mmCIF file of C-alpha atoms in Angstrom:
data_model
loop_
_atom_site.group_PDB
_atom_site.id
_atom_site.type_symbol
_atom_site.label_atom_id
_atom_site.label_comp_id
_atom_site.label_asym_id
_atom_site.label_seq_id
_atom_site.Cartn_x
_atom_site.Cartn_y
_atom_site.Cartn_z
ATOM 1 C CA UNK A 285 97.820 81.486 94.396
ATOM 2 C CA UNK A 286 95.636 82.151 95.887
ATOM 3 C CA UNK A 287 93.554 79.104 95.776
ATOM 4 C CA UNK A 288 95.078 77.605 98.890
ATOM 5 C CA UNK A 289 94.853 80.953 100.671
ATOM 6 C CA UNK A 290 91.229 81.381 99.698
ATOM 7 C CA UNK A 291 90.194 77.946 100.930
ATOM 8 C CA UNK A 292 92.053 78.193 104.230
ATOM 9 C CA UNK A 293 90.731 81.653 105.059
ATOM 10 C CA UNK A 294 87.123 80.697 104.426
ATOM 11 C CA UNK A 295 87.062 77.131 105.705
ATOM 12 C CA UNK A 296 86.129 78.084 109.250
ATOM 13 C CA UNK A 297 83.310 80.308 108.050
ATOM 14 C CA UNK A 298 81.870 77.790 105.614
ATOM 15 C CA UNK A 299 82.074 74.363 107.236
ATOM 16 C CA UNK A 300 80.889 71.435 105.208
ATOM 17 C CA UNK A 301 79.535 71.184 101.722
ATOM 18 C CA UNK A 302 75.832 70.640 102.501
ATOM 19 C CA UNK A 303 73.827 70.782 99.312
ATOM 20 C CA UNK A 304 71.008 73.275 99.078
ATOM 21 C CA UNK A 305 67.840 71.741 97.643
ATOM 22 C CA UNK A 306 69.214 68.180 97.450
ATOM 23 C CA UNK A 307 67.503 65.015 98.465
ATOM 24 C CA UNK A 308 68.374 63.272 101.704
ATOM 25 C CA UNK A 309 71.221 61.373 100.082
ATOM 26 C CA UNK A 310 72.919 64.633 98.984
ATOM 27 C CA UNK A 311 73.374 63.489 95.370
ATOM 28 C CA UNK A 312 73.209 66.601 93.177
ATOM 29 C CA UNK A 313 72.497 64.737 89.934
ATOM 30 C CA UNK A 314 69.745 62.556 91.414
ATOM 31 C CA UNK A 315 68.082 65.583 93.034
ATOM 32 C CA UNK A 316 68.058 67.404 89.728
ATOM 33 C CA UNK A 317 66.621 64.447 87.897
ATOM 34 C CA UNK A 318 63.765 64.149 90.405
ATOM 35 C CA UNK A 319 62.737 67.792 90.005
ATOM 36 C CA UNK A 320 62.638 69.295 86.536
ATOM 37 C CA UNK A 321 62.201 72.762 88.000
ATOM 38 C CA UNK A 322 65.683 72.923 89.440
ATOM 39 C CA UNK A 323 69.193 73.897 88.413
ATOM 40 C CA UNK A 324 72.502 72.497 89.583
ATOM 41 C CA UNK A 325 75.359 74.926 90.196
ATOM 42 C CA UNK A 326 79.024 73.924 90.407
ATOM 43 C CA UNK A 327 81.016 75.989 92.913
ATOM 44 C CA UNK A 328 84.375 75.739 94.614
ATOM 45 C CA UNK A 329 84.001 74.340 98.108
ATOM 46 C CA UNK A 330 85.011 76.754 100.847
ATOM 47 C CA UNK A 331 84.905 79.725 98.480
ATOM 48 C CA UNK A 332 82.844 82.939 98.376
ATOM 49 C CA UNK A 333 80.910 81.325 95.520
ATOM 50 C CA UNK A 334 79.704 78.530 97.758
ATOM 51 C CA UNK A 335 78.844 80.895 100.596
ATOM 52 C CA UNK A 336 76.819 83.292 98.439
ATOM 53 C CA UNK A 337 75.111 80.503 96.507
ATOM 54 C CA UNK A 338 73.841 79.078 99.791
ATOM 55 C CA UNK A 339 72.791 82.475 101.117
ATOM 56 C CA UNK A 340 70.779 83.362 98.002
ATOM 57 C CA UNK A 341 69.289 79.994 97.054
ATOM 58 C CA UNK A 342 66.047 80.498 98.969
ATOM 59 C CA UNK A 343 65.575 84.021 97.580
ATOM 60 C CA UNK A 344 66.020 82.714 94.023
ATOM 61 C CA UNK A 345 63.457 79.975 94.694
ATOM 62 C CA UNK A 346 60.985 82.517 96.068
ATOM 63 C CA UNK A 347 61.493 84.718 93.004
ATOM 64 C CA UNK A 348 61.350 82.004 90.343
ATOM 65 C CA UNK A 349 60.006 78.837 91.958
ATOM 66 C CA UNK A 350 63.224 77.082 90.938
ATOM 67 C CA UNK A 351 65.258 74.963 93.346
ATOM 68 C CA UNK A 352 69.035 75.577 93.451
ATOM 69 C CA UNK A 353 71.181 72.483 93.920
ATOM 70 C CA UNK A 354 74.747 73.353 94.906
ATOM 71 C CA UNK A 355 77.543 70.979 93.986
ATOM 72 C CA UNK A 356 80.611 72.105 95.967
ATOM 73 C CA UNK A 357 83.909 70.676 94.745
ATOM 74 C CA UNK A 358 87.520 71.404 95.711
ATOM 75 C CA UNK A 359 89.363 73.687 93.283
ATOM 76 C CA UNK A 360 91.729 70.913 92.221
ATOM 77 C CA UNK A 361 88.795 68.749 91.090
ATOM 78 C CA UNK A 362 86.591 71.338 89.390
ATOM 79 C CA UNK A 363 88.348 71.383 86.027
ATOM 80 C CA UNK A 364 88.337 67.590 85.738
ATOM 81 C CA UNK A 365 84.681 67.394 86.743
ATOM 82 C CA UNK A 366 83.583 69.836 84.037
ATOM 83 C CA UNK A 367 85.851 68.204 81.475
ATOM 84 C CA UNK A 368 84.463 64.746 82.214
ATOM 85 C CA UNK A 369 80.894 66.045 82.030
ATOM 86 C CA UNK A 370 81.508 67.657 78.649
ATOM 87 C CA UNK A 371 83.175 64.578 77.183
ATOM 88 C CA UNK A 372 80.351 62.353 78.418
ATOM 89 C CA UNK A 373 77.756 64.805 77.024
ATOM 90 C CA UNK A 374 75.883 64.670 80.334
ATOM 91 C CA UNK A 375 74.070 67.732 81.653
ATOM 92 C CA UNK A 376 75.227 67.363 85.253
ATOM 93 C CA UNK A 377 75.483 71.131 85.807
ATOM 94 C CA UNK A 378 73.404 73.972 84.470
ATOM 95 C CA UNK A 379 75.733 76.658 85.816
ATOM 96 C CA UNK A 380 79.448 76.440 86.567
ATOM 97 C CA UNK A 381 81.684 78.931 88.364
ATOM 98 C CA UNK A 382 84.954 79.069 86.439
ATOM 99 C CA UNK A 383 88.437 80.439 86.836
ATOM 100 C CA UNK A 384 89.228 82.635 83.829
ATOM 101 C CA UNK A 385 92.089 80.349 82.785
ATOM 102 C CA UNK A 386 89.562 77.557 82.088
ATOM 103 C CA UNK A 387 87.306 79.496 79.739
ATOM 104 C CA UNK A 388 89.269 78.820 76.567
ATOM 105 C CA UNK A 389 89.278 75.071 77.186
ATOM 106 C CA UNK A 390 85.514 74.957 77.762
ATOM 107 C CA UNK A 391 84.409 77.740 75.391
ATOM 108 C CA UNK A 392 82.542 75.425 73.021
ATOM 109 C CA UNK A 393 80.509 74.019 75.914
ATOM 110 C CA UNK A 394 79.506 77.390 77.403
ATOM 111 C CA UNK A 395 76.398 79.280 76.315
ATOM 112 C CA UNK A 396 77.273 82.805 75.077
ATOM 113 C CA UNK A 397 75.675 85.682 76.984
ATOM 114 C CA UNK A 398 76.077 88.322 74.315
ATOM 115 C CA UNK A 399 72.948 90.216 75.347
ATOM 116 C CA UNK A 400 74.378 90.911 78.822
ATOM 117 C CA UNK A 401 74.781 94.510 79.970
ATOM 118 C CA UNK A 402 78.545 94.841 80.480
ATOM 119 C CA UNK A 403 78.556 98.552 81.338
ATOM 120 C CA UNK A 404 79.241 97.901 85.033
ATOM 121 C CA UNK A 405 81.928 95.225 84.552
ATOM 122 C CA UNK A 406 85.178 96.163 86.246
ATOM 123 C CA UNK A 407 87.961 97.126 83.797
ATOM 124 C CA UNK A 408 89.412 94.171 81.812
ATOM 125 C CA UNK A 409 86.522 91.840 82.748
ATOM 126 C CA UNK A 410 84.612 92.010 79.475
ATOM 127 C CA UNK A 411 87.811 91.408 77.528
ATOM 128 C CA UNK A 412 88.997 88.494 79.651
ATOM 129 C CA UNK A 413 85.567 86.837 79.560
ATOM 130 C CA UNK A 414 85.159 87.054 75.787
ATOM 131 C CA UNK A 415 86.415 84.494 73.252
ATOM 132 C CA UNK A 416 85.797 84.762 69.518
ATOM 133 C CA UNK A 417 83.371 87.600 70.163
ATOM 134 C CA UNK A 418 81.289 85.639 72.671
ATOM 135 C CA UNK A 419 80.926 86.693 76.303
ATOM 136 C CA UNK A 420 81.043 83.455 78.287
ATOM 137 C CA UNK A 421 79.844 84.510 81.696
ATOM 138 C CA UNK A 422 79.044 87.159 84.264
ATOM 139 C CA UNK A 423 82.010 88.196 86.416
ATOM 140 C CA UNK A 424 81.839 87.097 90.036
ATOM 141 C CA UNK A 425 84.962 88.809 91.297
ATOM 142 C CA UNK A 426 88.369 89.923 90.138
ATOM 143 C CA UNK A 427 91.678 90.152 91.915
ATOM 144 C CA UNK A 428 94.873 91.959 91.072
ATOM 145 C CA UNK A 429 98.014 92.680 92.992
ATOM 146 C CA UNK A 430 98.299 96.005 94.782
ATOM 147 C CA UNK A 431 100.838 97.549 97.139
ATOM 148 C CA UNK A 432 100.164 96.693 100.796
ATOM 149 C CA UNK A 433 102.416 98.470 103.264
ATOM 150 C CA UNK A 434 103.034 99.379 106.879
ATOM 151 C CA UNK A 435 101.645 102.872 107.052
ATOM 152 C CA UNK A 436 103.074 103.350 110.527
ATOM 153 C CA UNK A 437 106.510 103.043 108.900
ATOM 154 C CA UNK A 438 105.866 104.629 105.497
ATOM 155 C CA UNK A 439 104.366 108.156 105.386
ATOM 156 C CA UNK A 440 101.865 108.808 102.628
ATOM 157 C CA UNK A 441 104.219 111.041 100.681
ATOM 158 C CA UNK A 442 106.797 108.230 100.501
ATOM 159 C CA UNK A 443 104.499 105.461 99.229
ATOM 160 C CA UNK A 444 106.345 104.207 96.116
ATOM 161 C CA UNK A 445 104.826 104.548 92.662
ATOM 162 C CA UNK A 446 107.708 103.364 90.452
ATOM 163 C CA UNK A 447 110.158 100.487 90.364
ATOM 164 C CA UNK A 448 112.983 102.791 91.398
ATOM 165 C CA UNK A 449 111.071 104.267 94.343
ATOM 166 C CA UNK A 450 110.002 100.788 95.423
ATOM 167 C CA UNK A 451 113.550 99.440 95.449
ATOM 168 C CA UNK A 452 114.980 102.517 97.168
ATOM 169 C CA UNK A 453 112.343 102.381 99.905
ATOM 170 C CA UNK A 454 112.806 98.631 100.416
ATOM 171 C CA UNK A 455 116.501 99.252 100.975
ATOM 172 C CA UNK A 456 115.758 102.101 103.380
ATOM 173 C CA UNK A 457 113.264 100.100 105.431
ATOM 174 C CA UNK A 458 115.302 96.951 105.941
ATOM 175 C CA UNK A 459 116.542 96.228 109.440
ATOM 176 C CA UNK A 460 118.049 93.219 111.165
ATOM 177 C CA UNK A 461 114.526 92.079 112.032
ATOM 178 C CA UNK A 462 112.539 93.253 109.009
ATOM 179 C CA UNK A 463 112.888 92.915 105.236
ATOM 180 C CA UNK A 464 111.862 95.767 102.986
ATOM 181 C CA UNK A 465 109.720 93.602 100.696
ATOM 182 C CA UNK A 466 109.328 90.131 99.172
ATOM 183 C CA UNK A 467 109.626 88.422 95.788
ATOM 184 C CA UNK A 468 107.165 85.757 94.634
ATOM 185 C CA UNK A 469 109.297 82.979 93.208
ATOM 186 C CA UNK A 470 106.993 80.004 93.686
ATOM 187 C CA UNK A 471 104.215 78.542 91.558
ATOM 188 C CA UNK A 472 101.481 80.436 89.731
ATOM 189 C CA UNK A 473 101.980 83.474 91.958
ATOM 190 C CA UNK A 474 105.488 83.790 90.522
ATOM 191 C CA UNK A 475 104.075 83.710 86.996
ATOM 192 C CA UNK A 476 101.508 86.392 87.790
ATOM 193 C CA UNK A 477 104.222 88.608 89.293
ATOM 194 C CA UNK A 478 106.398 88.093 86.216
ATOM 195 C CA UNK A 479 103.480 89.092 83.977
ATOM 196 C CA UNK A 480 102.618 92.040 86.245
ATOM 197 C CA UNK A 481 106.111 93.428 85.757
ATOM 198 C CA UNK A 482 106.038 92.667 82.037
ATOM 199 C CA UNK A 483 102.844 94.754 81.798
ATOM 200 C CA UNK A 484 104.614 97.573 83.609
ATOM 201 C CA UNK A 485 107.631 97.299 81.341
ATOM 202 C CA UNK A 486 105.526 97.689 78.205
ATOM 203 C CA UNK A 487 104.421 94.201 77.104
ATOM 204 C CA UNK A 488 101.765 94.363 74.399
ATOM 205 C CA UNK A 489 99.819 91.169 74.876
ATOM 206 C CA UNK A 490 100.885 88.668 77.512
ATOM 207 C CA UNK A 491 102.907 85.708 76.213
ATOM 208 C CA UNK A 492 101.350 86.182 72.763
ATOM 209 C CA UNK A 493 101.228 89.383 70.728
ATOM 210 C CA UNK A 494 98.186 90.556 68.762
ATOM 211 C CA UNK A 495 99.191 88.337 65.822
ATOM 212 C CA UNK A 496 99.449 85.240 68.001
ATOM 213 C CA UNK A 497 103.230 85.108 68.069
ATOM 214 C CA UNK A 498 105.032 84.193 71.289
ATOM 215 C CA UNK A 499 106.572 87.440 72.525
ATOM 216 C CA UNK A 500 108.296 86.528 75.802
ATOM 217 C CA UNK A 501 111.739 87.379 74.438
ATOM 218 C CA UNK A 502 110.673 91.016 73.972
ATOM 219 C CA UNK A 503 112.525 93.576 76.080
ATOM 220 C CA UNK A 504 109.573 94.016 78.440
ATOM 221 C CA UNK A 505 109.933 90.419 79.637
ATOM 222 C CA UNK A 506 113.696 90.734 79.943
ATOM 223 C CA UNK A 507 113.255 93.854 82.047
ATOM 224 C CA UNK A 508 110.569 92.181 84.178
ATOM 225 C CA UNK A 509 112.735 89.170 84.974
ATOM 226 C CA UNK A 510 115.778 91.308 85.673
ATOM 227 C CA UNK A 511 113.685 93.364 88.103
ATOM 228 C CA UNK A 512 112.630 90.192 89.929
ATOM 229 C CA UNK A 513 116.199 88.874 90.010
ATOM 230 C CA UNK A 514 117.568 92.183 91.302
ATOM 231 C CA UNK A 515 115.050 92.197 94.118
ATOM 232 C CA UNK A 516 115.551 88.546 94.981
ATOM 233 C CA UNK A 517 119.323 89.031 95.192
ATOM 234 C CA UNK A 518 119.091 92.253 97.211
ATOM 235 C CA UNK A 519 119.641 92.367 100.948
ATOM 236 C CA UNK A 520 116.201 93.922 101.472
ATOM 237 C CA UNK A 521 114.280 90.719 100.626
ATOM 238 C CA UNK A 522 114.201 87.339 102.405
ATOM 239 C CA UNK A 523 116.678 84.799 101.095
ATOM 240 C CA UNK A 524 114.048 82.161 100.258
ATOM 241 C CA UNK A 525 112.236 83.808 97.350
ATOM 242 C CA UNK A 526 111.970 80.464 95.542
ATOM 243 C CA UNK A 527 109.634 79.228 98.281
ATOM 244 C CA UNK A 528 107.701 82.475 98.656
ATOM 245 C CA UNK A 529 104.262 83.105 97.213
ATOM 246 C CA UNK A 530 101.161 84.974 98.378
ATOM 247 C CA UNK A 531 100.589 83.002 101.577
ATOM 248 C CA UNK A 532 104.197 83.135 102.718
ATOM 249 C CA UNK A 533 104.517 86.845 101.963
ATOM 250 C CA UNK A 534 101.328 87.606 103.874
ATOM 251 C CA UNK A 535 102.569 85.640 106.887
ATOM 252 C CA UNK A 536 105.816 87.610 106.892
ATOM 253 C CA UNK A 537 103.907 90.864 106.627
ATOM 254 C CA UNK A 538 101.407 90.150 109.401
ATOM 255 C CA UNK A 539 104.220 88.868 111.645
ATOM 256 C CA UNK A 540 106.093 92.152 111.284
ATOM 257 C CA UNK A 541 108.897 90.682 109.185
ATOM 258 C CA UNK A 542 108.204 92.648 105.986
ATOM 259 C CA UNK A 543 107.465 96.358 105.554
ATOM 260 C CA UNK A 544 105.586 96.168 102.223
ATOM 261 C CA UNK A 545 104.464 93.643 99.655
ATOM 262 C CA UNK A 546 102.920 93.438 96.189
ATOM 263 C CA UNK A 547 100.174 90.971 96.957
ATOM 264 C CA UNK A 548 96.624 90.098 95.908
ATOM 265 C CA UNK A 549 94.119 92.700 97.048
ATOM 266 C CA UNK A 550 92.167 90.331 99.298
ATOM 267 C CA UNK A 551 95.219 90.186 101.558
ATOM 268 C CA UNK A 552 94.655 93.823 102.552
ATOM 269 C CA UNK A 553 91.531 93.333 104.724
ATOM 270 C CA UNK A 554 93.166 90.242 106.200
ATOM 271 C CA UNK A 555 96.253 92.287 107.096
ATOM 272 C CA UNK A 556 94.110 95.031 108.626
ATOM 273 C CA UNK A 557 92.351 92.423 110.744
ATOM 274 C CA UNK A 558 95.703 91.049 111.907
ATOM 275 C CA UNK A 559 97.625 94.277 112.528
ATOM 276 C CA UNK A 560 95.016 97.008 112.836
ATOM 277 C CA UNK A 561 93.930 99.797 110.514
ATOM 278 C CA UNK A 562 96.476 102.164 112.028
ATOM 279 C CA UNK A 563 99.347 100.005 110.770
ATOM 280 C CA UNK A 564 98.257 98.894 107.284
ATOM 281 C CA UNK A 565 97.773 100.913 104.120
ATOM 282 C CA UNK A 566 97.380 100.086 100.462
ATOM 283 C CA UNK A 567 97.942 101.753 97.107
ATOM 284 C CA UNK A 568 97.664 100.855 93.415
ATOM 285 C CA UNK A 569 100.273 98.627 91.811
ATOM 286 C CA UNK A 570 103.643 100.224 91.133
ATOM 287 C CA UNK A 571 104.669 101.216 87.613
ATOM 288 C CA UNK A 572 107.640 100.469 85.404
ATOM 289 C CA UNK A 573 108.828 102.274 82.288
ATOM 290 C CA UNK A 574 105.354 101.926 80.707
ATOM 291 C CA UNK A 575 103.452 102.871 83.850
ATOM 292 C CA UNK A 576 101.145 100.977 86.183
ATOM 293 C CA UNK A 577 99.921 97.598 85.032
ATOM 294 C CA UNK A 578 98.861 94.190 86.316
ATOM 295 C CA UNK A 579 97.401 90.917 85.186
ATOM 296 C CA UNK A 580 94.104 89.822 86.638
ATOM 297 C CA UNK A 581 92.510 86.830 88.355
ATOM 298 C CA UNK A 582 88.745 86.917 87.657
ATOM 299 C CA UNK A 583 86.101 84.213 88.012
ATOM 300 C CA UNK A 584 82.945 83.936 85.920
ATOM 301 C CA UNK A 585 79.548 82.318 86.377
ATOM 302 C CA UNK A 586 78.742 80.425 83.187
ATOM 303 C CA UNK A 587 75.694 78.718 81.684
ATOM 304 C CA UNK A 588 76.452 75.309 80.202
ATOM 305 C CA UNK A 589 75.165 74.575 76.701
ATOM 306 C CA UNK A 590 74.140 71.084 77.783
ATOM 307 C CA UNK A 591 71.774 72.440 80.422
ATOM 308 C CA UNK A 592 68.248 71.052 80.205
ATOM 309 C CA UNK A 593 66.956 74.193 81.927
ATOM 310 C CA UNK A 594 68.964 76.818 80.075
ATOM 311 C CA UNK A 595 66.573 79.744 80.393
ATOM 312 C CA UNK A 596 66.386 79.313 84.159
ATOM 313 C CA UNK A 597 70.173 78.978 84.294
ATOM 314 C CA UNK A 598 70.447 82.330 82.508
ATOM 315 C CA UNK A 599 68.048 83.868 85.021
ATOM 316 C CA UNK A 600 70.207 82.500 87.797
ATOM 317 C CA UNK A 601 73.500 84.001 86.579
ATOM 318 C CA UNK A 602 71.729 87.333 86.071
ATOM 319 C CA UNK A 603 70.268 87.058 89.584
ATOM 320 C CA UNK A 604 73.721 86.378 91.060
ATOM 321 C CA UNK A 605 75.204 89.302 89.136
ATOM 322 C CA UNK A 606 72.501 91.498 90.665
ATOM 323 C CA UNK A 607 73.711 90.235 94.060
ATOM 324 C CA UNK A 608 77.369 90.869 93.262
ATOM 325 C CA UNK A 609 77.659 93.451 96.054
ATOM 326 C CA UNK A 610 77.009 90.678 98.579
ATOM 327 C CA UNK A 611 80.505 89.300 97.909
ATOM 328 C CA UNK A 612 81.839 92.354 99.754
ATOM 329 C CA UNK A 613 80.268 91.021 102.959
ATOM 330 C CA UNK A 614 82.359 87.856 102.744
ATOM 331 C CA UNK A 615 85.894 87.350 103.995
ATOM 332 C CA UNK A 616 87.859 88.197 100.859
ATOM 333 C CA UNK A 617 85.916 91.411 100.106
ATOM 334 C CA UNK A 618 86.303 91.259 96.329
ATOM 335 C CA UNK A 619 83.611 91.551 93.645
ATOM 336 C CA UNK A 620 83.176 92.090 89.905
ATOM 337 C CA UNK A 621 81.241 95.320 89.371
ATOM 338 C CA UNK A 622 82.640 98.835 89.147
ATOM 339 C CA UNK A 623 79.727 100.323 91.097
ATOM 340 C CA UNK A 624 80.263 97.810 93.889
ATOM 341 C CA UNK A 625 83.938 98.748 94.198
ATOM 342 C CA UNK A 626 83.198 102.452 94.030
ATOM 343 C CA UNK A 627 80.602 102.199 96.787
ATOM 344 C CA UNK A 628 82.672 99.838 98.931
ATOM 345 C CA UNK A 629 85.696 102.134 98.705
ATOM 346 C CA UNK A 630 83.797 104.818 100.628
ATOM 347 C CA UNK A 631 83.900 102.643 103.749
ATOM 348 C CA UNK A 632 86.921 102.290 106.021
ATOM 349 C CA UNK A 633 88.534 98.883 105.620
ATOM 350 C CA UNK A 634 87.756 98.629 101.898
ATOM 351 C CA UNK A 635 90.551 100.845 100.627
ATOM 352 C CA UNK A 636 91.832 97.956 98.522
ATOM 353 C CA UNK A 637 88.835 98.314 96.187
ATOM 354 C CA UNK A 638 89.954 101.808 95.191
ATOM 355 C CA UNK A 639 93.497 100.543 94.662
ATOM 356 C CA UNK A 640 92.199 97.740 92.433
ATOM 357 C CA UNK A 641 90.040 100.135 90.411
ATOM 358 C CA UNK A 642 93.029 102.372 89.713
ATOM 359 C CA UNK A 643 95.235 99.395 88.886
ATOM 360 C CA UNK A 644 92.746 97.764 86.516
ATOM 361 C CA UNK A 645 92.015 101.108 84.910
ATOM 362 C CA UNK A 646 95.660 101.572 83.930
ATOM 363 C CA UNK A 647 96.384 101.212 80.220
ATOM 364 C CA UNK A 648 98.941 98.434 80.744
ATOM 365 C CA UNK A 649 96.691 96.153 82.828
ATOM 366 C CA UNK A 650 95.677 93.131 80.786
ATOM 367 C CA UNK A 651 94.383 89.595 81.021
ATOM 368 C CA UNK A 652 96.376 86.430 80.634
ATOM 369 C CA UNK A 653 96.042 84.853 77.184
ATOM 370 C CA UNK A 654 92.792 83.046 76.461
ATOM 371 C CA UNK A 655 94.287 79.806 75.207
ATOM 372 C CA UNK A 656 93.421 76.156 75.787
ATOM 373 C CA UNK A 657 97.037 75.315 76.620
ATOM 374 C CA UNK A 658 97.470 77.789 79.484
ATOM 375 C CA UNK A 659 98.143 75.062 82.077
ATOM 376 C CA UNK A 660 101.162 73.806 80.096
ATOM 377 C CA UNK A 661 102.347 77.326 79.315
ATOM 378 C CA UNK A 662 102.140 78.302 82.967
ATOM 379 C CA UNK A 663 104.375 75.372 83.891
ATOM 380 C CA UNK A 664 106.971 76.634 81.426
ATOM 381 C CA UNK A 665 106.779 80.127 82.918
ATOM 382 C CA UNK A 666 107.109 78.786 86.456
ATOM 383 C CA UNK A 667 110.335 77.164 85.306
ATOM 384 C CA UNK A 668 111.486 80.451 83.762
ATOM 385 C CA UNK A 669 111.101 82.378 87.013
ATOM 386 C CA UNK A 670 112.587 79.639 89.163
ATOM 387 C CA UNK A 671 115.569 79.194 86.847
ATOM 388 C CA UNK A 672 116.362 82.899 86.659
ATOM 389 C CA UNK A 673 115.988 83.442 90.391
ATOM 390 C CA UNK A 674 118.305 80.477 90.761
ATOM 391 C CA UNK A 675 120.980 82.173 88.670
ATOM 392 C CA UNK A 676 120.227 81.167 85.058
ATOM 393 C CA UNK A 677 120.824 83.661 82.258
ATOM 394 C CA UNK A 678 117.634 85.652 81.650
ATOM 395 C CA UNK A 679 117.923 85.971 77.868
ATOM 396 C CA UNK A 680 118.884 82.343 77.300
ATOM 397 C CA UNK A 681 116.093 81.132 79.577
ATOM 398 C CA UNK A 682 113.489 83.200 77.747
ATOM 399 C CA UNK A 683 114.714 82.001 74.351
ATOM 400 C CA UNK A 684 114.404 78.376 75.462
ATOM 401 C CA UNK A 685 110.969 79.018 76.955
ATOM 402 C CA UNK A 686 109.779 80.676 73.747
ATOM 403 C CA UNK A 687 110.656 77.514 71.810
ATOM 404 C CA UNK A 688 108.822 75.367 74.356
ATOM 405 C CA UNK A 689 105.677 77.496 74.202
ATOM 406 C CA UNK A 690 105.744 77.535 70.413
ATOM 407 C CA UNK A 691 105.919 73.741 70.485
ATOM 408 C CA UNK A 692 102.928 73.593 72.859
ATOM 409 C CA UNK A 693 100.884 75.941 70.644
ATOM 410 C CA UNK A 694 97.746 77.785 71.661
#
């Protein structure tokens, strides 16, 4: 999703990947080795994590005397870098910022933070960051899909709350020049949408049930896929759903080609900036037969077990959690603490935080499965959505996918 959107939106604001606290040659590992009182932090280049790490590095040094070395790496290379480090048993990073879908793969190499105060974690964040009873990091931010709509076209009393209202309004709003809404049929965004709708249709556990059995042939998943297919085939959505994801949907919306979309919450402030606050509104995710629900996209700041300065690394992740509100000053305007979202929601332009709070607080909102094989499973699910939007039988496709996922294992 998301990842490409995130990097593009922030690239202009965060040029370069200058290391904070590095030697003249910019080598993170060499700088760390030359100064025992330092920690090296892995962040995604061009992301809010990089921006905030740079902004707070001097304050952390003043507070603790510890230098912060920032190793900024593109999203596509972060997983491989951590994996290589772990296999080589080299302590290249003391702290690593991680996408939630990586936690299961690296769980044995991450220091548990079971004494952390989780009372201010946003809903679902303690659950999604915990494996085998161990909390693996402090949340940095979380994202979920919400409803973003043209409030100059949709009065408040007509903002849809259910699948049926959503489809009826999309049909009503369509014109020769504007579609009612979009369908995400491409890549990981398509998978997240599929799981969003499965949550709303009553899925109990995503992909796996509480006993660890693959459950994607349950009626909730059938209903979710049928909902996506109905929308993709309707005349109120663009014809190219198979090539539409978050970025494409946002472009259609900000260009006046779509009246509403179910998109990641960070797209709301971007849409307001593009169209004006008088034209853009947002609301919680819509609900299916089981009510409102969504899957989440959190990131965590983790202490690596191999760290040679583990106590300072723990102080650092606690320090960054204390500065979680500062993420709201960055472009995406997303964070990881309930109090931050509650406070931010009082200000005009941050209405998406209230929508996210309500969405995450819904009983059917849940995290993706914490399994080491998620990358392979996601590829299977991408194929499921693409096949069904392309005309394949929903039940047969899900049966075949269930067999594939069972063969992959957890």
